[in-house]
Short mmCIF file of C-alpha atoms and ligand atoms in Angstrom, two decimals:
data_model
loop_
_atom_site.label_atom_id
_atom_site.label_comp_id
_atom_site.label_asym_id
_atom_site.label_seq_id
_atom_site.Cartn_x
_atom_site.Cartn_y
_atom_site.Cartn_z
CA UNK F 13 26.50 -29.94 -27.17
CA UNK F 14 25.20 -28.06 -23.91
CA UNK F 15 27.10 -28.48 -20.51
CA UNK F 16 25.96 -30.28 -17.93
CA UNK F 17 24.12 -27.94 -15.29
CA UNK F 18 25.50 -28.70 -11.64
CA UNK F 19 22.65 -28.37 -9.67
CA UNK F 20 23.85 -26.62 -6.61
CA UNK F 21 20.34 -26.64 -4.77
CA UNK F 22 20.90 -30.55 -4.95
CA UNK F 23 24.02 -30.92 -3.76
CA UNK F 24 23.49 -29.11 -0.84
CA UNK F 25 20.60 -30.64 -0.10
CA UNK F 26 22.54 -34.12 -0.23
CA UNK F 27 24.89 -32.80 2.27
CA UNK F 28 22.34 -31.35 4.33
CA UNK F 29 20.54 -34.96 4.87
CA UNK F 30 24.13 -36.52 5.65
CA UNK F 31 24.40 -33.51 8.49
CA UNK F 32 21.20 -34.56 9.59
CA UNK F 33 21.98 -37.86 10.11
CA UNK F 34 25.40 -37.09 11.95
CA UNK F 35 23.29 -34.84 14.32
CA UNK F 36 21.22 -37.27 15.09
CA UNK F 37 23.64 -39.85 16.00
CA UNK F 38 26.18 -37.48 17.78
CA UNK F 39 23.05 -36.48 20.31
CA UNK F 40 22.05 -40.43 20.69
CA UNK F 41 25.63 -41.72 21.48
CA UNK F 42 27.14 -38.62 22.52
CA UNK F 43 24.33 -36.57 24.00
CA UNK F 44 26.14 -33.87 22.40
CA UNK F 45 24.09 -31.21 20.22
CA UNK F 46 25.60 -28.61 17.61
CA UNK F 47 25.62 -25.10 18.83
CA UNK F 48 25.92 -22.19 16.41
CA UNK F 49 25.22 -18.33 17.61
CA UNK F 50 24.67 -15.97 15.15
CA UNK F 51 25.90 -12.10 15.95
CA UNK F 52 23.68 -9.40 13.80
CA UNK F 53 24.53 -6.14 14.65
CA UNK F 54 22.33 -3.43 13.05
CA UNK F 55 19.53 -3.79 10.50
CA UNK F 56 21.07 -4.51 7.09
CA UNK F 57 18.60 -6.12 4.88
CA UNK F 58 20.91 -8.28 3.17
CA UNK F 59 22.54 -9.09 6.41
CA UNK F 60 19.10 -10.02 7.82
CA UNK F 61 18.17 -12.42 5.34
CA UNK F 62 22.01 -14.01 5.67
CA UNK F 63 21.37 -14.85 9.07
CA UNK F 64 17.87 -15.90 8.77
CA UNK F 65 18.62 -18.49 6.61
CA UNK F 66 21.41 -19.78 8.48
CA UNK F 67 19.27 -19.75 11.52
CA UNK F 68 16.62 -21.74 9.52
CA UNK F 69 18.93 -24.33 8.51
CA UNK F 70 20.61 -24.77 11.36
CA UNK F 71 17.40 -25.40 13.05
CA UNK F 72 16.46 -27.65 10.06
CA UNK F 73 19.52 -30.05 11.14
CA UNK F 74 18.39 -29.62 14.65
CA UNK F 75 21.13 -27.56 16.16
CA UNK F 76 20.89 -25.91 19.16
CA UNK F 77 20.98 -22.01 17.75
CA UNK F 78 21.04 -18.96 19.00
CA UNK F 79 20.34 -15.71 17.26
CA UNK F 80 22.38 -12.26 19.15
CA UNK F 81 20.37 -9.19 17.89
CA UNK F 82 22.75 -6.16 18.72
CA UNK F 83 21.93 -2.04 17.95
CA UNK F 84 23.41 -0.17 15.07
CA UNK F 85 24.76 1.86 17.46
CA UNK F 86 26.51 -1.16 19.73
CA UNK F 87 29.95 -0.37 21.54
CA UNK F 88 33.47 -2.41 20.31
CA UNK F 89 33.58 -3.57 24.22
CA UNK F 90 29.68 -5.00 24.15
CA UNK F 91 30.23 -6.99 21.02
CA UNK F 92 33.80 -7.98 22.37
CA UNK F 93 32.53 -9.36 25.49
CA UNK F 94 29.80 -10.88 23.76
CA UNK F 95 31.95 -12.88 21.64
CA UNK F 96 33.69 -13.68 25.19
CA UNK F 97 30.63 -14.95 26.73
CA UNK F 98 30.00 -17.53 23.83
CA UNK F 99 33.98 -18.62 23.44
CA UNK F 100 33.18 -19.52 27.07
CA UNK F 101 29.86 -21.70 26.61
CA UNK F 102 29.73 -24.87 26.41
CA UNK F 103 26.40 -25.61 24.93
CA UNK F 104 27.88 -23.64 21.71
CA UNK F 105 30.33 -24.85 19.16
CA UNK F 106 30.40 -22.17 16.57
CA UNK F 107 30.33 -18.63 16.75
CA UNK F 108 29.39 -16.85 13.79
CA UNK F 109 29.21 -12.64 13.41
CA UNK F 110 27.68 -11.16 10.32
CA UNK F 111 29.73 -9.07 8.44
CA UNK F 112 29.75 -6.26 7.52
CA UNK F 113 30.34 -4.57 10.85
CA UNK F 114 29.37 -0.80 11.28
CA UNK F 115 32.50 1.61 10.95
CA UNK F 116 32.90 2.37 14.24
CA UNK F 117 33.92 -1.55 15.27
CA UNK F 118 36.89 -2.83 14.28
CA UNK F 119 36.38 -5.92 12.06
CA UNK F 120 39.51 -7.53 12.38
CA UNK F 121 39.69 -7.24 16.16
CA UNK F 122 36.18 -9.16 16.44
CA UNK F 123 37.15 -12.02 14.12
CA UNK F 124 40.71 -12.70 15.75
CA UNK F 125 38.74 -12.26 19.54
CA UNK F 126 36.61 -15.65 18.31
CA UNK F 127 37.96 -18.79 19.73
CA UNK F 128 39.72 -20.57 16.63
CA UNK F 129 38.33 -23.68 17.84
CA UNK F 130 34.60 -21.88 17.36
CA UNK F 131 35.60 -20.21 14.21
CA UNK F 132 32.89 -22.25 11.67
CA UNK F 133 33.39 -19.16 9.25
CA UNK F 134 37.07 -20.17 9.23
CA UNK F 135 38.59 -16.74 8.81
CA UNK F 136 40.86 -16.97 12.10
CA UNK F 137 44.29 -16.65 11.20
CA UNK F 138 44.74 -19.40 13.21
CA UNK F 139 42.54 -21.56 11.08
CA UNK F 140 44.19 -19.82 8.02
CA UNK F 141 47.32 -21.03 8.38
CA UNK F 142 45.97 -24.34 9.60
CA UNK F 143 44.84 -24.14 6.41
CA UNK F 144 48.04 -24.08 4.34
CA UNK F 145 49.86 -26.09 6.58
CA UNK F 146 46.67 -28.77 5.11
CA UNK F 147 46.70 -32.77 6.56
CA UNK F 148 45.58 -33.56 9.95
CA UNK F 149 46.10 -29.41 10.29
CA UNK F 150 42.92 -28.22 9.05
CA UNK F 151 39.79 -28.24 11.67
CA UNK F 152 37.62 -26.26 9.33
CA UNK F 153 37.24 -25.26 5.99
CA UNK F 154 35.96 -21.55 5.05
CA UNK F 155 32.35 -22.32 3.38
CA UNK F 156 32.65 -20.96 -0.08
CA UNK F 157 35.78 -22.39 -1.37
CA UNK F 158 34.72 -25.90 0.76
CA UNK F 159 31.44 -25.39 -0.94
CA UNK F 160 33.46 -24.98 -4.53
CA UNK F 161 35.68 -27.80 -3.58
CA UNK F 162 32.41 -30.50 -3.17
CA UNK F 163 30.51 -29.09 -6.14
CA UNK F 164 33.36 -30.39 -8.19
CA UNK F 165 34.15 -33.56 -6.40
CA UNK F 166 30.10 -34.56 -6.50
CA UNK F 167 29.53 -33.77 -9.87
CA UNK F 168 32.40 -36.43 -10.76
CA UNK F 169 35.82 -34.07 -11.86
CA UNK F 170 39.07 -35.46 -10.69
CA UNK F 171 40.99 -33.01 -9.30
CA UNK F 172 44.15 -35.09 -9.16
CA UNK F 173 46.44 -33.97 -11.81
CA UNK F 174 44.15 -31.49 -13.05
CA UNK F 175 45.26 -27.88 -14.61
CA UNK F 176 42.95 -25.41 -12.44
CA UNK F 177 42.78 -21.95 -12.99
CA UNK F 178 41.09 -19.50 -10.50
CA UNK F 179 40.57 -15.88 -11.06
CA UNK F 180 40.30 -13.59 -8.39
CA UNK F 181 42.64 -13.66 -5.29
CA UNK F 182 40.24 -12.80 -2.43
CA UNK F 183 40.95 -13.72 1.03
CA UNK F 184 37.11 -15.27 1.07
CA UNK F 185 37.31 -16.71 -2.32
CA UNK F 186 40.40 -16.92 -4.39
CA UNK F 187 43.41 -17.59 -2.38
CA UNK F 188 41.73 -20.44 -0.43
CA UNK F 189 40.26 -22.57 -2.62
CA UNK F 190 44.15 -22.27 -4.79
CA UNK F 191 45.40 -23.70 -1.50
CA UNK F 192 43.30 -26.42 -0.73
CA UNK F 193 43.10 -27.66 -4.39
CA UNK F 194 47.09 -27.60 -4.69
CA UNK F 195 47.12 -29.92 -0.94
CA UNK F 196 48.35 -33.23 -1.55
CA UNK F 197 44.77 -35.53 -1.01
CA UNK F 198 41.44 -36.49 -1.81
CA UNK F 199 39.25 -33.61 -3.97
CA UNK F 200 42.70 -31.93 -4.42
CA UNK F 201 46.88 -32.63 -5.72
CA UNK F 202 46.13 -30.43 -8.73
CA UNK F 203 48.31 -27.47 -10.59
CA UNK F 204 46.78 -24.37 -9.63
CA UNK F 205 47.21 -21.01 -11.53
CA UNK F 206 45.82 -17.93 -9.58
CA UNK F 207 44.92 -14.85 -12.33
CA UNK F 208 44.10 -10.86 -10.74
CA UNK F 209 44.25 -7.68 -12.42
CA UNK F 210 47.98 -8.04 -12.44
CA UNK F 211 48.35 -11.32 -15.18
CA UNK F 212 48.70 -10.92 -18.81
CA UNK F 213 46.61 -11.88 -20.90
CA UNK F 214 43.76 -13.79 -19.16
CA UNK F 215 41.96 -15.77 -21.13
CA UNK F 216 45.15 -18.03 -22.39
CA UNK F 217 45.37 -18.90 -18.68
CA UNK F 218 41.56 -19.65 -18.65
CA UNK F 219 41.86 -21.71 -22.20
CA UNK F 220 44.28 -24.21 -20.49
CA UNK F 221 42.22 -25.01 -17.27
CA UNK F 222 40.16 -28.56 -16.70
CA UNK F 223 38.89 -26.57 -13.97
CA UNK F 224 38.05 -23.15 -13.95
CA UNK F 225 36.68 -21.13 -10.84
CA UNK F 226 35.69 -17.69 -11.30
CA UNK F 227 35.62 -15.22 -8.32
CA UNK F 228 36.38 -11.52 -9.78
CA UNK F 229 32.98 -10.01 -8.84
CA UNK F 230 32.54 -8.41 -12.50
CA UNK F 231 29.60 -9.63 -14.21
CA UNK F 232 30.16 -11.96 -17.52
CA UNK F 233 33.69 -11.53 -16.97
CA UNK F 234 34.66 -14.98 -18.22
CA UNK F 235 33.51 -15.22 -22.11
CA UNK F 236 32.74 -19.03 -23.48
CA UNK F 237 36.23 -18.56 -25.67
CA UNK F 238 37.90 -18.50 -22.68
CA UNK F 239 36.94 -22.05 -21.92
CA UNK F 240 38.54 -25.30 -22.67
CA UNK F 241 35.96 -27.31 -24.23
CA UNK F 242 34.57 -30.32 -21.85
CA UNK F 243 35.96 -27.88 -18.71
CA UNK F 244 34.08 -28.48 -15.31
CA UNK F 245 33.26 -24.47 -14.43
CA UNK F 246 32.79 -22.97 -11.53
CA UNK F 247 30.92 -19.37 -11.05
CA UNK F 248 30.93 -17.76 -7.90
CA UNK F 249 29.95 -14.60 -9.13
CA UNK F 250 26.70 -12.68 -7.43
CA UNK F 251 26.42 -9.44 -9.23
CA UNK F 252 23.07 -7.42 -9.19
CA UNK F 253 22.38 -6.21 -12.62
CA UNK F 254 18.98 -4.47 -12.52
CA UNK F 255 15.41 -5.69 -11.02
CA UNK F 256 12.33 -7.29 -12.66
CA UNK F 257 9.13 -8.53 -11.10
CA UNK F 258 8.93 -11.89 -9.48
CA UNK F 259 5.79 -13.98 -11.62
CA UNK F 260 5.13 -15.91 -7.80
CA UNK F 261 4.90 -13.13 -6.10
CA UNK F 262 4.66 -10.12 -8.39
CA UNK F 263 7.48 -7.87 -5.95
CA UNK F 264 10.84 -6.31 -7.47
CA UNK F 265 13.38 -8.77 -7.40
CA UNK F 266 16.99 -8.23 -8.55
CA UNK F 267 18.51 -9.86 -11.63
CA UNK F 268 21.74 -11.49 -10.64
CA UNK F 269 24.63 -12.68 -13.06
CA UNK F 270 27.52 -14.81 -12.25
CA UNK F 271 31.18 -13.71 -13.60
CA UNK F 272 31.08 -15.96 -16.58
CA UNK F 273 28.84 -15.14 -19.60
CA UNK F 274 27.02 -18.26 -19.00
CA UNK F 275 25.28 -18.51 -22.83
CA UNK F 276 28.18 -18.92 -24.81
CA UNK F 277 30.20 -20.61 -21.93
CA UNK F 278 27.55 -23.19 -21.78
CA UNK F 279 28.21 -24.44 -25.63
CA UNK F 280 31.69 -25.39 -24.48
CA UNK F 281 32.04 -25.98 -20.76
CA UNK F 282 31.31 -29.83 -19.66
CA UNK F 283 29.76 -28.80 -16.89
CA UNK F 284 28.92 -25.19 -15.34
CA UNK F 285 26.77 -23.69 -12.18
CA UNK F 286 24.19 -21.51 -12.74
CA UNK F 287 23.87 -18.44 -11.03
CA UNK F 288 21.92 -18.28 -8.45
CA UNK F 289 21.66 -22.28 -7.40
CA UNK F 290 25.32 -22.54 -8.32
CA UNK F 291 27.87 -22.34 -5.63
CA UNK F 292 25.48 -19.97 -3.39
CA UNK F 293 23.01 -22.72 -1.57
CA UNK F 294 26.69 -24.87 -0.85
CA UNK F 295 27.91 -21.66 1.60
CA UNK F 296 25.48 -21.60 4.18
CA UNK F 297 25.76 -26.03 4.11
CA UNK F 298 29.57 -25.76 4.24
CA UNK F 299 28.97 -23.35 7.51
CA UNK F 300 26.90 -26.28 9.12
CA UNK F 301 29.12 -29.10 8.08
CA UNK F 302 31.90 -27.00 10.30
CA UNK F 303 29.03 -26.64 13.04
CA UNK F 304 29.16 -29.95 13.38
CA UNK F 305 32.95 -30.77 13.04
CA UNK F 306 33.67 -28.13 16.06
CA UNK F 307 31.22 -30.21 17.94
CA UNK F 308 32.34 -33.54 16.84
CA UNK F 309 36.15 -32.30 18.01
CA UNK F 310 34.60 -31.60 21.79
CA UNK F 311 33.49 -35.31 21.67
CA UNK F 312 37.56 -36.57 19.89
CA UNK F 313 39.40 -34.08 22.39
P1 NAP T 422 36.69 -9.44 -4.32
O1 NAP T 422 37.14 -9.43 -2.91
O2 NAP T 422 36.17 -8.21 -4.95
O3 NAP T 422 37.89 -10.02 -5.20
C1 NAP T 422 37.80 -10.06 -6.60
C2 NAP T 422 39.08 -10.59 -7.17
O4 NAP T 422 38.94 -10.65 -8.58
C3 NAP T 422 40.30 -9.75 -6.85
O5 NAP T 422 41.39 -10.58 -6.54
C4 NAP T 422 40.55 -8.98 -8.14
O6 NAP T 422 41.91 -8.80 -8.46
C5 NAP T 422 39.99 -9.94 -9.19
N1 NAP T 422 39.49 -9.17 -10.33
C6 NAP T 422 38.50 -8.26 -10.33
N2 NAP T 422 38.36 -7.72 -11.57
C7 NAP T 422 39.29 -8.30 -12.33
C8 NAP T 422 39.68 -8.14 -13.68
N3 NAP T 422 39.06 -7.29 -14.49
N4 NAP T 422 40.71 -8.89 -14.15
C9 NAP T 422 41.33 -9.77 -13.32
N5 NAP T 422 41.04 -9.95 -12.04
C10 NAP T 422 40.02 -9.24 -11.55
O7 NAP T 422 35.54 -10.52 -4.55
P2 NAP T 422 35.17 -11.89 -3.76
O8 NAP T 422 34.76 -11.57 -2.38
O9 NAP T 422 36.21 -12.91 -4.00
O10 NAP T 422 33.87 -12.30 -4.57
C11 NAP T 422 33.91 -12.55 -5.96
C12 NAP T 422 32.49 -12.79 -6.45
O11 NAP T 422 31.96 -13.93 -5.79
C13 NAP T 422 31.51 -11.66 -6.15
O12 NAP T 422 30.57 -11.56 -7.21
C14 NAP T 422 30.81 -12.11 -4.88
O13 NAP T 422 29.51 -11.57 -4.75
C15 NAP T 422 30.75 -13.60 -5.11
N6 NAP T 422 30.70 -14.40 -3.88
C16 NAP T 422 29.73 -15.35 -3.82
C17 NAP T 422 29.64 -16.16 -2.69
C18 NAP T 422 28.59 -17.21 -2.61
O14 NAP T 422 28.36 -17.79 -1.58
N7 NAP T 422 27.93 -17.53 -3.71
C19 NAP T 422 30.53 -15.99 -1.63
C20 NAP T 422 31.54 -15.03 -1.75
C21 NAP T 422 31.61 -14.25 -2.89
P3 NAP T 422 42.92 -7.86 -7.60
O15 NAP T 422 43.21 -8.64 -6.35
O16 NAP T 422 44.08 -7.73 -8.48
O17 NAP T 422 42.16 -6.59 -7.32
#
C-alpha cells in the first residue's frame, strides 16, 4: 500500500488563515500590527526570491513590512547600525537578515547584534538556549524544525512515546528539532536518536524510528529499507539535481530531490512529504507565526 502524501502546501496554508485571523484581531483590540523587516544585502538570486516571498506573505497576513535593500559592497558598521535602528522601532517586531552574508561581514556578529526579543529566525543564542531550557522558556521557535514539528502533529502522529530518529545534526535543522521533540509537552515527550557521519551503521537506527526526519543534504540518502513500515517521514532535503523545462512556462527549471529516495520509501512509509511541497512552504509560515508571537509579547509584557 502507498503512503499517505502530507500535503505541505495545505498545511501551511491552514496556518496561514489562523495567522490571518490573529492579525486581524490583535489590530482591532490591540491596535497593534505585526512588523517584520527584511535585510537583503547584495543581489543573490536565490536570496532574492527568499525574501520576496516572505515579503509577499507577510503582506498577505497584513503585516506591516519593510524590505532593507543594501549594496554588495555594504560596510559591517552600516548593516550593524541598521540592525540598531530596527531593534529600536517600535512599529517592528521581527527583524529578519538574509543569509548568506558577503565575506567581508561577519555573520555571527550580525545575528547576535539582533534584539533576541526580534529574533523571528530564532538563531540568537539567546533564543537557543531558551530553547533547550523548553516550557514557558521558549518565545520562538526556529521555522524549519517548528515547521517539521506541525507537519507531524497535523497530519495526526503522536509524538508522545514515539522512537524518532533524525539524521543530520545541523544547527538549522538537526539539533533543534531533536530538542524540541525530546521536551516534555504537547507535539513532543518522545525518544530521540540523532545519526551524522559519525554513527554506525545507519539504517538500523532509521529501521527502528515511528518518526523519521531526514536533514543530511545528500540526495536519496534515506533508501525505503531503511524505513519502518507505517513510519510518518519527514524530508527536508532540497538538493538540485539537474534542470528540465517548465510545461507552464517553457523556462529551465531545476529538478530538486529530497534526502530520501522517495519511490521505494513510499511503498513502506505511512506517511511521507514530497519534495518540493513537503516541509519547504511550512518555513516561511513558521517565520510569520513568530512575527506575530514577538508582537503578541509587546501586547502580554
Ligand atoms: P547541513 O548543515 O549540511 O547538515 C547536514 C547534516 O547531515 C550534518 O550533520 C551531516 O553530518 C549529516 N550528513 C551529511 N551526509 C551524511 C552522511 N552521508 N551520513 C550521515 N550523516 C550525514 O544541512 P542542513 O542545513 O541541515 O540541511 C539539510 C537539507 O535540508 C539540505 O538539503 C537543505 O537544503 C535542506 N533544508 C531545507 C529547508 C526547507 O525549508 N525546506 C530548510 C533548511 C534546510 P556531520 O555533522 O557529521 O557532518
Amino acid at each position: 500500500m502507498g503512503a499517505r502524501i502530507i500535503d505541505g502546501k495545505a498545511i501551511a496554508a491552514e496556518i496561514r488563515q489562523e495567522l490571518k485571523q490573529q492579525v486581524e484581531e490583535m489590530r482591532d483590540r490591540h491596535g497593534v500590527v505585526p512588523g517584520l523587516v527584511t535585510i537583503l544585502v547584495g543581489q543573490n538570486p536565490a536570496s532574492v526570491s527568499y525574501v520576496t516571498a516572505k515579503q509577499k506573505t507577510a503582506h498577505e497576513l497584513g503585516f506591516y513590512s519593510v524590505q532593507e535593500d543594501l549594496p554588495e559592497d555594504v560596510s559591517e558598521e552600516e548593516l550593524l547600525s541598521m540592525v540598531d535602528r530596527y531593534n529600536n522601532d517600535p512599529k517592528i517586531h521581527g527583524i529578519l537578515v538574509q543569509l548568506p552574508l558577503p565575506k567581508h561581514i561577519n555573520e555571527k556578529k550580525v545575528l547576535n547584534a539582533i534584539n533576541p526579543d526580534k529574533d523571528v529566525d530564532c538563531f540568537h543564542p539567546v533564543n537557543i538556549g531558551r530553547l533547550v531550557i523548553g516550557g514557558e522558556e521558549v518565545r520562538f521557535l526556529p521555522c524549519t524544525p517548528a515547521g517539521i514539528q506541525e507537519l507531524i502533529i497535523r497530519s495526526g502522529f503522536e509524538t508522545s512515546g514515539a522512537e524518532v530518529v533524525v539524521v543530520g545534526r545541523s544547527n538549522i535543522v538537526g539539533k533543534p528539532i531533536a530538542i524540541m521533540l525530546l521536551q516534555k509537552g504537547k507535539g513532543a515527550n518522545a525518544t530521540v536518536t540523532v545519526v551524522h557521519t559519525g554513527t554506525k551503521d545507519i539504517p538500523s537506527h532509521c529501521r527502528r524510528a515511528d518518526i523519521l526526519i531526514v536533514a543530511a543534504g545528500v540526495p536519496e540518502f534515506v533508501k525505503g529499507d531503511w524505513i519502518k513500515p507505517g513510519a510518518c517521514v519527514i524530508d527536508v532535503g532540497v538538493n538540485r539535481v539537474g534542470e528540465k523545462k517548465s510545461e507552464k512556462t517553457g523556462r529551465m527549471v531545476p529538478i530538486l530531490k529530497g534526502d530520501v529516495e522517495f519511490e521505494t520509501a513510499k511503498e513502506v512509509a505511512g506517511a511521507i512529504t514530497p519534495v518540493p511541497g513537503g516541509v519547504g512552504p511550512m518555513t516561511i509560515t513558521m517565520l510569520m507565526r513568530n512575527t506575530v508571537r514577538a508582537a503578541e509579547y509587546t501586547i502580554k509584557g
